């Protein structure tokens, strides 16, 4: 069931022994997908609600101790570094011992192991007694209390059992975590060294240490308590942020960590910072498995460690959890492509469906229509609309989302047919076969160009010259002349008439039949060409364009009943029915 391989990776400088560790080598999911892992991977599970992200973390945590098939994970293999003797030597030096000499207990952050149970490290089928030493899950439900005051111990005599103990013994670590906390919240995070029965954390501006003072000096303690506030009494966001920092950055015993929804209780800026911090500052040679609903956490993780981040999207299909991975190379490529990265492409992996449009105004219009009960019924569509500021980036976004098994639809103005390469790339990005499409496209393209060849430079210049003939003076340029010149540029291309009138601008007969066949084949792929040319064609009585058009439609028309918008409703209804019933 579980295979093992020696993996000597890290030595403890004082003993020269291998630092004991466990890692996941491979994981088999319920859809049969098998993924293999490196020992320093950051694995991010994403997907819509109820896809199995949190269940995956729980099942993996359980697998470390007692391998058994779960709902999402059907099998896994692990590898270990070190031996039982290496584990014993490490615990002797780094754990808090209790009990008698013949059968001591080794305690530390998250674990308490009896010496008699150390042999379970070699037991492939059951490692439950030692598993908490190697793996820890930080669940959402306990997050805000995980940064509460640590119990008192004899510092520098007893090994730590809480991450705050690490702060008390390591000033550099304390300064690092406090700096990160200040960056997020504008306040320091200071451990209270004179805690007595417990060691809490304080939030505020840390008092300046005067000459001859230390953090146990009475003057420092009184100033800290007067000007700072206990973290335990702060908001959930601060407490959750601190808890994740402490357990990921300070608790470095675990070679496998599971982090469920690190964004819980956080605003987007803090979530992004937290993702960056845990990616760039986690323990080396350790695996981090994260379940998240937050594109901000994902952006931060990629910023802090894009070379290690693997994005795995889960989607429930009946009783099966479908798995699709965006590997480290693809993740890095997206992170370096600024336009793609900031087009909300990563937001799409948290939705059941993504609809790509050309502009923000298009997104607003189609989203408003889709939200009608007559279109999407009582259930609010779990859909993200994204725009690409033109046609040329549609294919790239579709490629990225489909690589993660995100269902995608693309809505493009009818002049997407203008450029063969752009249209071909879009068809192929949606899984289409260009030779099956090209004959339809060529018939339409030839007909459009033959109807009216493109205007050349001389013709355009002559038309503009007529508009400005006789114009002099220093007054404002007449708005009617400006509009006339703009219309000239809109008519340069032979496709302008098609965009303004849509399918009706095509010659009747064979060319129209070719367009209808092309439109159906594209719809099967998820590409929807606007039959009226562009969104303004759905309501021609409104003279505005772009955002102004959409604003007037939303303010002046009843989207549900307006007769002029019937074609828009029919168009979106067909798109949504095709999307919800699946595509080949």
XYZ file of C-alpha atoms in Angstrom:
584
model
C 0.000 0.000 0.000
C 2.654 2.526 1.058
C 6.089 2.389 -0.490
C 9.183 3.736 1.242
C 12.513 5.011 -0.032
C 15.506 6.319 1.854
C 15.784 10.067 1.496
C 18.763 11.547 3.337
C 18.228 15.269 3.109
C 19.052 17.201 6.237
C 21.608 16.715 9.002
C 21.484 17.997 12.542
C 24.804 19.798 12.988
C 25.508 18.532 16.489
C 24.711 14.843 15.987
C 25.425 14.523 12.262
C 22.388 12.318 12.080
C 19.711 12.495 9.429
C 16.840 14.709 10.452
C 13.798 12.372 10.519
C 11.057 13.292 8.085
C 8.116 11.944 6.127
C 6.969 13.109 2.700
C 4.199 12.223 0.290
C 5.656 10.645 -2.832
C 2.412 10.105 -4.764
C -1.326 10.527 -4.267
C -4.126 8.753 -6.138
C -7.458 10.568 -6.332
C -10.947 9.145 -6.716
C -11.002 9.833 -10.470
C -7.889 7.676 -10.907
C -5.469 10.594 -11.319
C -2.034 9.919 -9.811
C 0.214 12.848 -8.948
C 3.809 12.621 -7.713
C 5.396 15.163 -5.404
C 8.757 16.633 -4.496
C 9.633 17.078 -0.848
C 9.523 20.892 -1.023
C 6.280 21.361 -2.967
C 3.600 23.893 -2.079
C 0.412 22.118 -3.158
C -2.676 24.338 -3.402
C -6.087 22.690 -3.667
C -8.676 24.972 -5.263
C -12.123 24.641 -6.776
C -15.765 25.548 -6.180
C -17.613 24.906 -2.928
C -18.128 21.278 -1.924
C -15.415 20.075 -4.310
C -13.538 18.173 -1.579
C -10.674 20.534 -0.710
C -10.914 20.381 3.082
C -11.760 16.670 2.945
C -8.548 16.115 0.995
C -6.470 17.692 3.774
C -8.197 15.622 6.452
C -7.714 12.401 4.517
C -4.048 13.143 3.821
C -3.421 13.941 7.481
C -5.073 10.660 8.431
C -3.021 8.805 5.826
C 0.245 9.863 7.460
C -0.737 7.919 10.576
C -2.928 5.126 9.259
C -3.125 4.579 5.478
C -6.659 3.812 4.363
C -8.750 4.869 1.354
C -10.987 7.880 1.777
C -13.616 9.588 -0.342
C -11.204 11.837 -2.255
C -7.878 10.018 -1.718
C -7.937 6.338 -2.659
C -4.215 5.633 -2.249
C -0.898 7.290 -1.518
C 2.764 6.453 -1.171
C 5.168 8.086 1.244
C 8.905 8.141 1.723
C 10.872 8.739 4.880
C 14.213 10.208 5.801
C 16.169 8.678 8.668
C 15.752 5.723 10.984
C 14.242 5.050 14.380
C 17.641 5.814 15.922
C 17.723 9.154 14.083
C 14.256 9.937 15.417
C 15.252 9.010 18.957
C 18.425 11.143 18.789
C 16.487 14.131 17.463
C 13.826 13.859 20.160
C 16.423 13.475 22.913
C 17.960 16.765 21.911
C 14.911 18.780 20.845
C 11.928 17.564 22.870
C 10.611 18.024 26.359
C 11.112 14.783 28.298
C 8.820 13.519 30.990
C 8.098 10.206 32.678
C 10.670 7.712 33.948
C 14.054 6.951 32.448
C 12.988 3.520 31.183
C 10.013 4.817 29.229
C 10.276 8.583 28.721
C 7.793 10.711 26.823
C 9.014 13.205 24.251
C 6.863 16.329 24.006
C 6.978 19.158 21.511
C 4.831 21.376 19.322
C 1.823 19.231 18.478
C 3.170 15.872 19.623
C 3.808 13.700 22.684
C 5.489 10.349 21.945
C 6.368 7.515 24.313
C 9.869 6.130 23.669
C 8.397 2.630 23.364
C 6.395 3.775 20.339
C 9.300 5.131 18.293
C 9.480 1.873 16.334
C 6.208 2.882 14.672
C 8.322 5.124 12.437
C 9.210 1.909 10.576
C 5.638 0.571 10.555
C 4.399 1.306 7.057
C 0.798 0.380 7.832
C 0.396 2.237 11.124
C 2.366 5.293 12.241
C -0.323 6.841 14.410
C 1.780 7.122 17.600
C 4.514 9.130 15.827
C 2.502 10.819 13.050
C 1.912 14.111 14.967
C 5.671 14.691 14.990
C 5.821 14.613 11.189
C 2.520 16.164 10.133
C 0.115 18.781 11.470
C -3.131 20.208 10.161
C -4.162 23.725 11.045
C -7.964 23.695 10.648
C -10.207 26.704 10.246
C -12.344 25.948 13.270
C -9.500 26.409 15.803
C -7.639 29.173 13.962
C -8.348 32.162 16.152
C -7.330 30.309 19.337
C -4.104 28.863 17.936
C -2.273 32.081 18.797
C -3.501 32.223 22.407
C -0.993 32.475 25.242
C 1.509 29.620 25.490
C 1.867 27.629 28.739
C 4.835 28.411 30.941
C 8.011 26.332 30.528
C 11.566 26.684 31.734
C 12.990 28.537 28.775
C 16.297 27.228 27.399
C 15.942 24.225 29.712
C 12.780 22.571 28.412
C 12.112 22.188 24.670
C 9.217 24.275 23.307
C 5.687 22.912 23.098
C 4.093 26.002 21.527
C 5.280 28.271 18.679
C 5.351 31.275 21.062
C 8.108 29.492 22.997
C 10.202 29.710 19.836
C 9.734 33.482 19.798
C 10.903 33.722 23.407
C 14.113 31.883 22.571
C 14.899 33.289 19.131
C 15.081 37.069 18.818
C 15.662 36.955 15.065
C 12.537 34.865 14.554
C 10.589 37.239 16.789
C 11.795 40.252 14.833
C 10.918 38.552 11.528
C 7.377 37.614 12.531
C 6.775 41.000 14.143
C 7.936 42.776 10.965
C 5.550 40.698 8.879
C 2.707 41.408 11.297
C 3.496 45.139 11.216
C 3.475 45.103 7.420
C -0.024 43.608 7.497
C -1.561 45.558 10.390
C 0.771 48.465 11.164
C 1.535 47.178 14.683
C 4.220 45.070 16.338
C 3.671 41.586 17.747
C 5.610 41.232 20.984
C 5.888 38.138 23.224
C 5.474 38.854 26.935
C 8.571 37.320 28.473
C 7.502 38.011 32.066
C 4.368 35.957 31.634
C 4.509 33.852 34.770
C 1.988 31.043 34.279
C 1.658 31.761 30.539
C 3.327 33.676 27.719
C 0.866 35.823 25.756
C 1.483 38.081 22.760
C 0.891 41.828 22.781
C -0.129 44.011 19.829
C 0.902 47.648 19.474
C 4.038 49.726 19.159
C 6.828 47.915 20.955
C 8.465 50.134 23.625
C 12.007 51.236 22.892
C 14.599 49.472 25.006
C 16.703 52.085 26.768
C 20.333 51.538 27.647
C 20.690 48.917 30.336
C 17.119 47.647 29.862
C 15.896 44.319 28.525
C 12.422 42.904 27.983
C 12.262 41.665 31.574
C 12.941 45.147 32.971
C 10.119 46.585 35.011
C 10.015 49.803 32.996
C 9.690 47.890 29.697
C 6.990 45.549 31.069
C 4.893 48.398 32.465
C 5.179 50.382 29.217
C 4.271 47.339 27.136
C 1.184 46.600 29.229
C 0.161 50.263 29.264
C 0.437 50.914 25.549
C -0.212 47.506 23.942
C -3.205 45.173 23.896
C -3.259 41.412 24.372
C -3.566 39.580 21.056
C -6.194 37.355 22.726
C -8.444 40.438 22.944
C -7.976 41.532 19.325
C -10.135 40.836 16.284
C -10.354 37.458 14.616
C -8.340 38.632 11.604
C -5.277 39.533 13.655
C -5.489 36.360 15.718
C -5.883 34.155 12.655
C -3.013 35.860 10.814
C -0.736 35.459 13.826
C -1.717 31.811 14.275
C -0.755 30.901 10.719
C 2.546 32.775 10.962
C 3.377 31.056 14.239
C 2.560 27.534 13.151
C 4.071 27.726 9.670
C 7.123 29.886 10.382
C 7.934 29.050 13.995
C 6.806 25.434 14.380
C 9.438 23.826 12.149
C 9.297 20.246 13.422
C 6.765 19.077 10.867
C 7.903 17.973 7.421
C 4.276 17.966 6.218
C 1.833 20.743 7.035
C -1.834 21.011 6.101
C -3.364 24.469 6.106
C -7.116 24.827 5.634
C -8.429 28.175 4.397
C -5.593 30.439 5.583
C -7.648 33.389 4.335
C -10.277 32.862 7.063
C -11.177 36.127 8.840
C -8.752 38.162 6.674
C -9.277 41.062 4.290
C -7.800 40.542 0.790
C -4.583 42.603 1.347
C -3.710 40.627 4.491
C -4.594 37.350 2.761
C -2.200 38.111 -0.075
C 0.580 39.037 2.366
C -0.006 35.874 4.374
C 0.271 33.735 1.256
C 3.545 35.417 0.342
C 4.991 35.006 3.838
C 4.204 31.332 4.282
C 5.578 30.527 0.807
C 8.876 32.336 1.235
C 9.537 31.613 4.926
C 8.310 28.068 5.558
C 10.718 25.373 6.659
C 12.980 24.116 3.884
C 12.587 20.498 2.782
C 8.953 20.356 3.805
C 5.672 19.894 2.004
C 2.845 22.354 2.434
C -0.692 21.344 1.422
C -3.218 24.202 1.364
C -6.953 24.319 0.680
C -8.208 27.773 -0.210
C -11.099 29.712 -1.731
C -8.987 32.852 -2.079
C -7.302 34.159 -5.200
C -5.462 36.585 -2.887
C -3.855 33.724 -0.955
C -2.973 32.095 -4.263
C -1.452 35.299 -5.635
C 0.621 35.670 -2.471
C 1.839 32.070 -2.600
C 2.920 32.510 -6.209
C 4.665 35.780 -5.390
C 6.536 34.178 -2.507
C 7.412 30.858 -4.118
C 6.193 30.466 -7.689
C 8.873 27.875 -8.492
C 7.381 25.540 -5.878
C 3.635 26.165 -6.254
C 1.429 23.479 -7.794
C -2.250 24.309 -8.275
C -4.629 21.348 -8.160
C -8.251 22.000 -8.967
C -10.901 19.677 -7.581
C -14.386 19.438 -9.049
C -17.049 17.062 -7.795
C -18.708 14.961 -10.477
C -21.267 12.778 -8.691
C -19.301 10.613 -6.265
C -15.998 11.280 -8.022
C -13.644 14.180 -7.394
C -12.174 15.226 -10.710
C -8.589 16.435 -10.505
C -6.645 18.734 -12.824
C -3.222 20.221 -12.136
C -1.570 23.426 -13.236
C 2.065 22.483 -12.764
C 4.918 24.596 -11.487
C 6.122 25.585 -14.963
C 2.662 26.732 -16.061
C 2.132 28.611 -12.809
C 5.424 30.448 -13.243
C 4.575 31.321 -16.835
C 1.258 32.876 -15.798
C 2.849 34.770 -12.914
C 5.303 36.365 -15.366
C 2.602 37.314 -17.885
C 1.297 40.510 -16.323
C -1.820 40.894 -18.471
C -2.902 37.299 -17.934
C -2.122 37.372 -14.224
C -4.157 40.526 -13.631
C -7.101 39.463 -15.785
C -8.561 37.514 -12.810
C -7.693 34.214 -14.461
C -6.900 32.669 -11.071
C -10.252 33.821 -9.697
C -11.906 31.556 -12.232
C -10.638 28.347 -10.658
C -12.928 28.911 -7.669
C -16.089 28.991 -9.805
C -18.143 26.331 -11.537
C -18.038 28.208 -14.833
C -16.206 31.156 -16.403
C -17.515 33.341 -19.219
C -14.867 35.321 -21.107
C -15.948 38.549 -22.823
C -14.121 41.225 -24.760
C -14.779 44.176 -22.458
C -15.919 45.056 -18.974
C -19.119 46.533 -20.420
C -19.856 43.229 -22.167
C -19.365 41.381 -18.868
C -21.805 43.693 -17.094
C -24.449 43.338 -19.804
C -24.359 39.543 -20.085
C -24.092 39.041 -16.333
C -27.194 41.188 -15.832
C -29.130 39.085 -18.341
C -27.891 35.794 -16.858
C -29.010 36.834 -13.369
C -32.656 36.937 -14.492
C -34.771 34.152 -12.997
C -36.187 33.366 -16.415
C -32.663 32.545 -17.583
C -30.972 30.854 -14.627
C -34.030 29.945 -12.452
C -33.875 30.211 -8.650
C -30.237 29.182 -8.200
C -27.752 31.999 -8.585
C -25.197 30.933 -11.216
C -21.752 30.182 -9.787
C -20.160 32.027 -12.697
C -17.263 34.433 -13.058
C -17.252 36.914 -15.935
C -13.794 38.068 -17.045
C -12.820 40.390 -19.854
C -9.695 40.476 -21.984
C -9.718 44.041 -23.355
C -10.072 42.734 -26.891
C -10.135 39.482 -28.790
C -6.459 38.636 -28.939
C -6.082 37.377 -25.349
C -9.247 35.311 -25.233
C -7.489 32.159 -26.386
C -4.764 32.443 -23.751
C -7.244 32.793 -20.902
C -9.332 29.931 -22.230
C -6.207 27.773 -22.471
C -5.230 28.452 -18.871
C -8.691 27.822 -17.433
C -9.293 24.659 -19.443
C -5.908 23.346 -18.289
C -7.417 23.390 -14.800
C -10.662 21.757 -15.928
C -12.639 24.974 -15.498
C -15.681 24.958 -17.818
C -15.357 27.981 -20.106
C -17.625 29.884 -22.488
C -16.392 32.722 -24.693
C -18.629 35.517 -25.985
C -17.131 37.476 -28.886
C -18.423 40.137 -31.228
C -19.099 38.787 -34.695
C -16.000 40.460 -36.139
C -13.910 37.836 -34.325
C -14.067 36.312 -37.801
C -11.974 39.195 -39.134
C -8.520 37.672 -38.488
C -7.981 34.050 -39.408
C -5.094 33.420 -36.989
C -6.928 34.963 -34.014
C -10.075 32.998 -34.754
C -8.144 29.779 -35.364
C -6.250 30.150 -32.089
C -9.499 30.671 -30.211
C -11.119 27.621 -31.800
C -8.122 25.442 -30.911
C -7.920 26.788 -27.350
C -11.475 25.510 -26.821
C -10.615 22.063 -28.121
C -11.866 22.574 -31.687
C -10.432 21.189 -34.905
C -9.583 24.053 -37.254
C -9.903 22.058 -40.524
C -13.486 21.299 -39.517
C -14.142 25.034 -39.140
C -12.042 26.677 -41.831
C -14.301 26.019 -44.836
C -17.206 27.792 -43.093
C -14.985 30.677 -42.048
C -13.528 31.106 -45.555
C -16.939 31.179 -47.211
C -18.028 33.963 -44.861
C -14.742 35.880 -45.112
C -14.719 35.807 -48.919
C -18.306 37.011 -49.052
C -17.704 39.905 -46.644
C -14.591 41.111 -48.470
C -16.181 40.775 -51.903
C -19.127 42.897 -50.785
C -16.845 45.821 -50.108
C -13.036 45.710 -50.260
C -11.154 47.530 -47.490
C -10.596 51.275 -47.964
C -7.023 52.206 -48.802
C -5.031 55.065 -47.276
C -5.843 57.455 -50.097
C -9.553 56.857 -49.822
C -9.531 57.399 -46.059
C -7.458 60.575 -46.421
C -9.842 61.938 -49.047
C -12.878 61.275 -46.851
C -11.297 63.018 -43.854
C -10.188 65.948 -46.043
C -13.782 66.540 -47.093
C -14.846 66.745 -43.450
C -12.211 69.305 -42.461
C -12.269 71.319 -45.678
C -12.522 75.023 -44.930
C -12.164 74.661 -41.166
C -10.053 77.407 -39.504
C -9.854 79.338 -36.280
C -8.937 78.588 -32.671
C -12.350 77.505 -31.438
C -13.381 74.039 -30.372
C -13.475 71.351 -33.021
C -17.140 70.794 -33.992
C -18.549 67.661 -32.367
C -20.471 66.706 -35.521
C -17.253 66.750 -37.544
C -15.533 64.685 -34.858
C -18.300 62.071 -34.971
C -18.201 61.967 -38.773
C -14.454 61.337 -38.751
C -14.877 58.584 -36.154
C -17.465 56.957 -38.395
C -14.982 57.018 -41.267
C -12.510 54.936 -39.285
C -15.265 52.507 -38.367
C -15.935 51.875 -42.030
C -12.327 51.220 -43.087
C -12.768 47.482 -42.625
C -15.250 45.528 -44.711
C -16.223 43.790 -41.450
C -17.639 47.002 -39.964
C -21.047 46.443 -41.566
C -21.149 42.911 -40.168
C -20.333 44.168 -36.669
C -23.001 46.857 -36.856
C -25.753 44.640 -38.293
C -24.677 41.111 -37.413
C -25.930 38.087 -39.275
C -28.414 40.217 -41.230
C -25.518 41.895 -43.077
C -24.515 38.615 -44.723
C -25.767 37.758 -48.206
C -28.784 35.504 -48.024
C -28.594 31.926 -49.143
C -25.391 29.891 -48.997
C -23.301 32.371 -46.999
C -25.961 32.682 -44.301
C -26.232 28.889 -44.192
C -22.450 28.631 -43.754
C -22.615 31.121 -40.880
C -25.402 29.194 -39.131
C -23.386 25.959 -39.397
C -20.293 27.728 -38.089
C -22.257 29.306 -35.245
C -23.559 25.910 -34.112
C -20.139 24.255 -34.241
C -18.661 27.120 -32.252
C -21.465 26.947 -29.677
C -20.689 23.259 -29.110
C -17.128 24.297 -28.251
C -18.340 27.121 -25.991
C -17.630 29.990 -28.397
C -20.640 32.275 -28.856
C -20.534 34.881 -31.623
C -22.995 37.722 -31.032
C -25.599 37.229 -33.771
C -26.465 40.953 -33.857
C -22.803 41.920 -34.217
C -22.132 43.469 -30.797
C -24.091 44.124 -27.596
C -25.415 47.456 -28.906
C -27.240 45.488 -31.585
C -29.503 43.946 -28.944
C -31.122 47.327 -28.237
C -30.631 49.669 -31.188
C -33.007 52.328 -29.904
C -30.372 53.295 -27.332
C -27.755 55.294 -29.160
C -24.864 55.015 -26.699
C -21.905 52.672 -26.982
C -19.883 50.588 -24.515
C -20.315 51.392 -20.789
C -22.750 54.212 -21.597
C -24.979 51.788 -23.514
C -24.990 49.245 -20.693
C -25.709 51.923 -18.104
C -28.739 53.156 -20.045
C -30.053 49.626 -20.611
C -29.820 48.792 -16.910
C -31.370 52.079 -15.801
C -34.081 52.528 -18.436
C -35.197 49.034 -19.427
C -36.815 46.093 -17.689
C -34.407 43.297 -18.553
C -37.017 40.634 -17.858
C -39.825 41.952 -20.053
C -38.453 44.513 -22.527
C -39.417 43.252 -25.987
C -36.346 44.772 -27.657
C -34.088 42.733 -25.349
C -35.785 39.425 -26.188
C -32.981 38.427 -28.572
C -30.407 39.127 -25.836
C -32.338 36.940 -23.389
C -32.602 34.136 -25.953
C -28.887 34.368 -26.710
C -27.838 34.141 -23.042
C -30.414 31.423 -22.334
C -28.969 29.211 -25.083
C -25.453 29.839 -23.822
C -26.407 28.915 -20.259
C -28.392 25.833 -21.214
C -25.428 24.560 -23.220
C -23.052 25.340 -20.341
C -25.137 23.676 -17.637
C -25.905 20.565 -19.669
C -22.260 20.062 -20.556
C -20.430 19.975 -23.839
C -18.719 17.147 -25.717
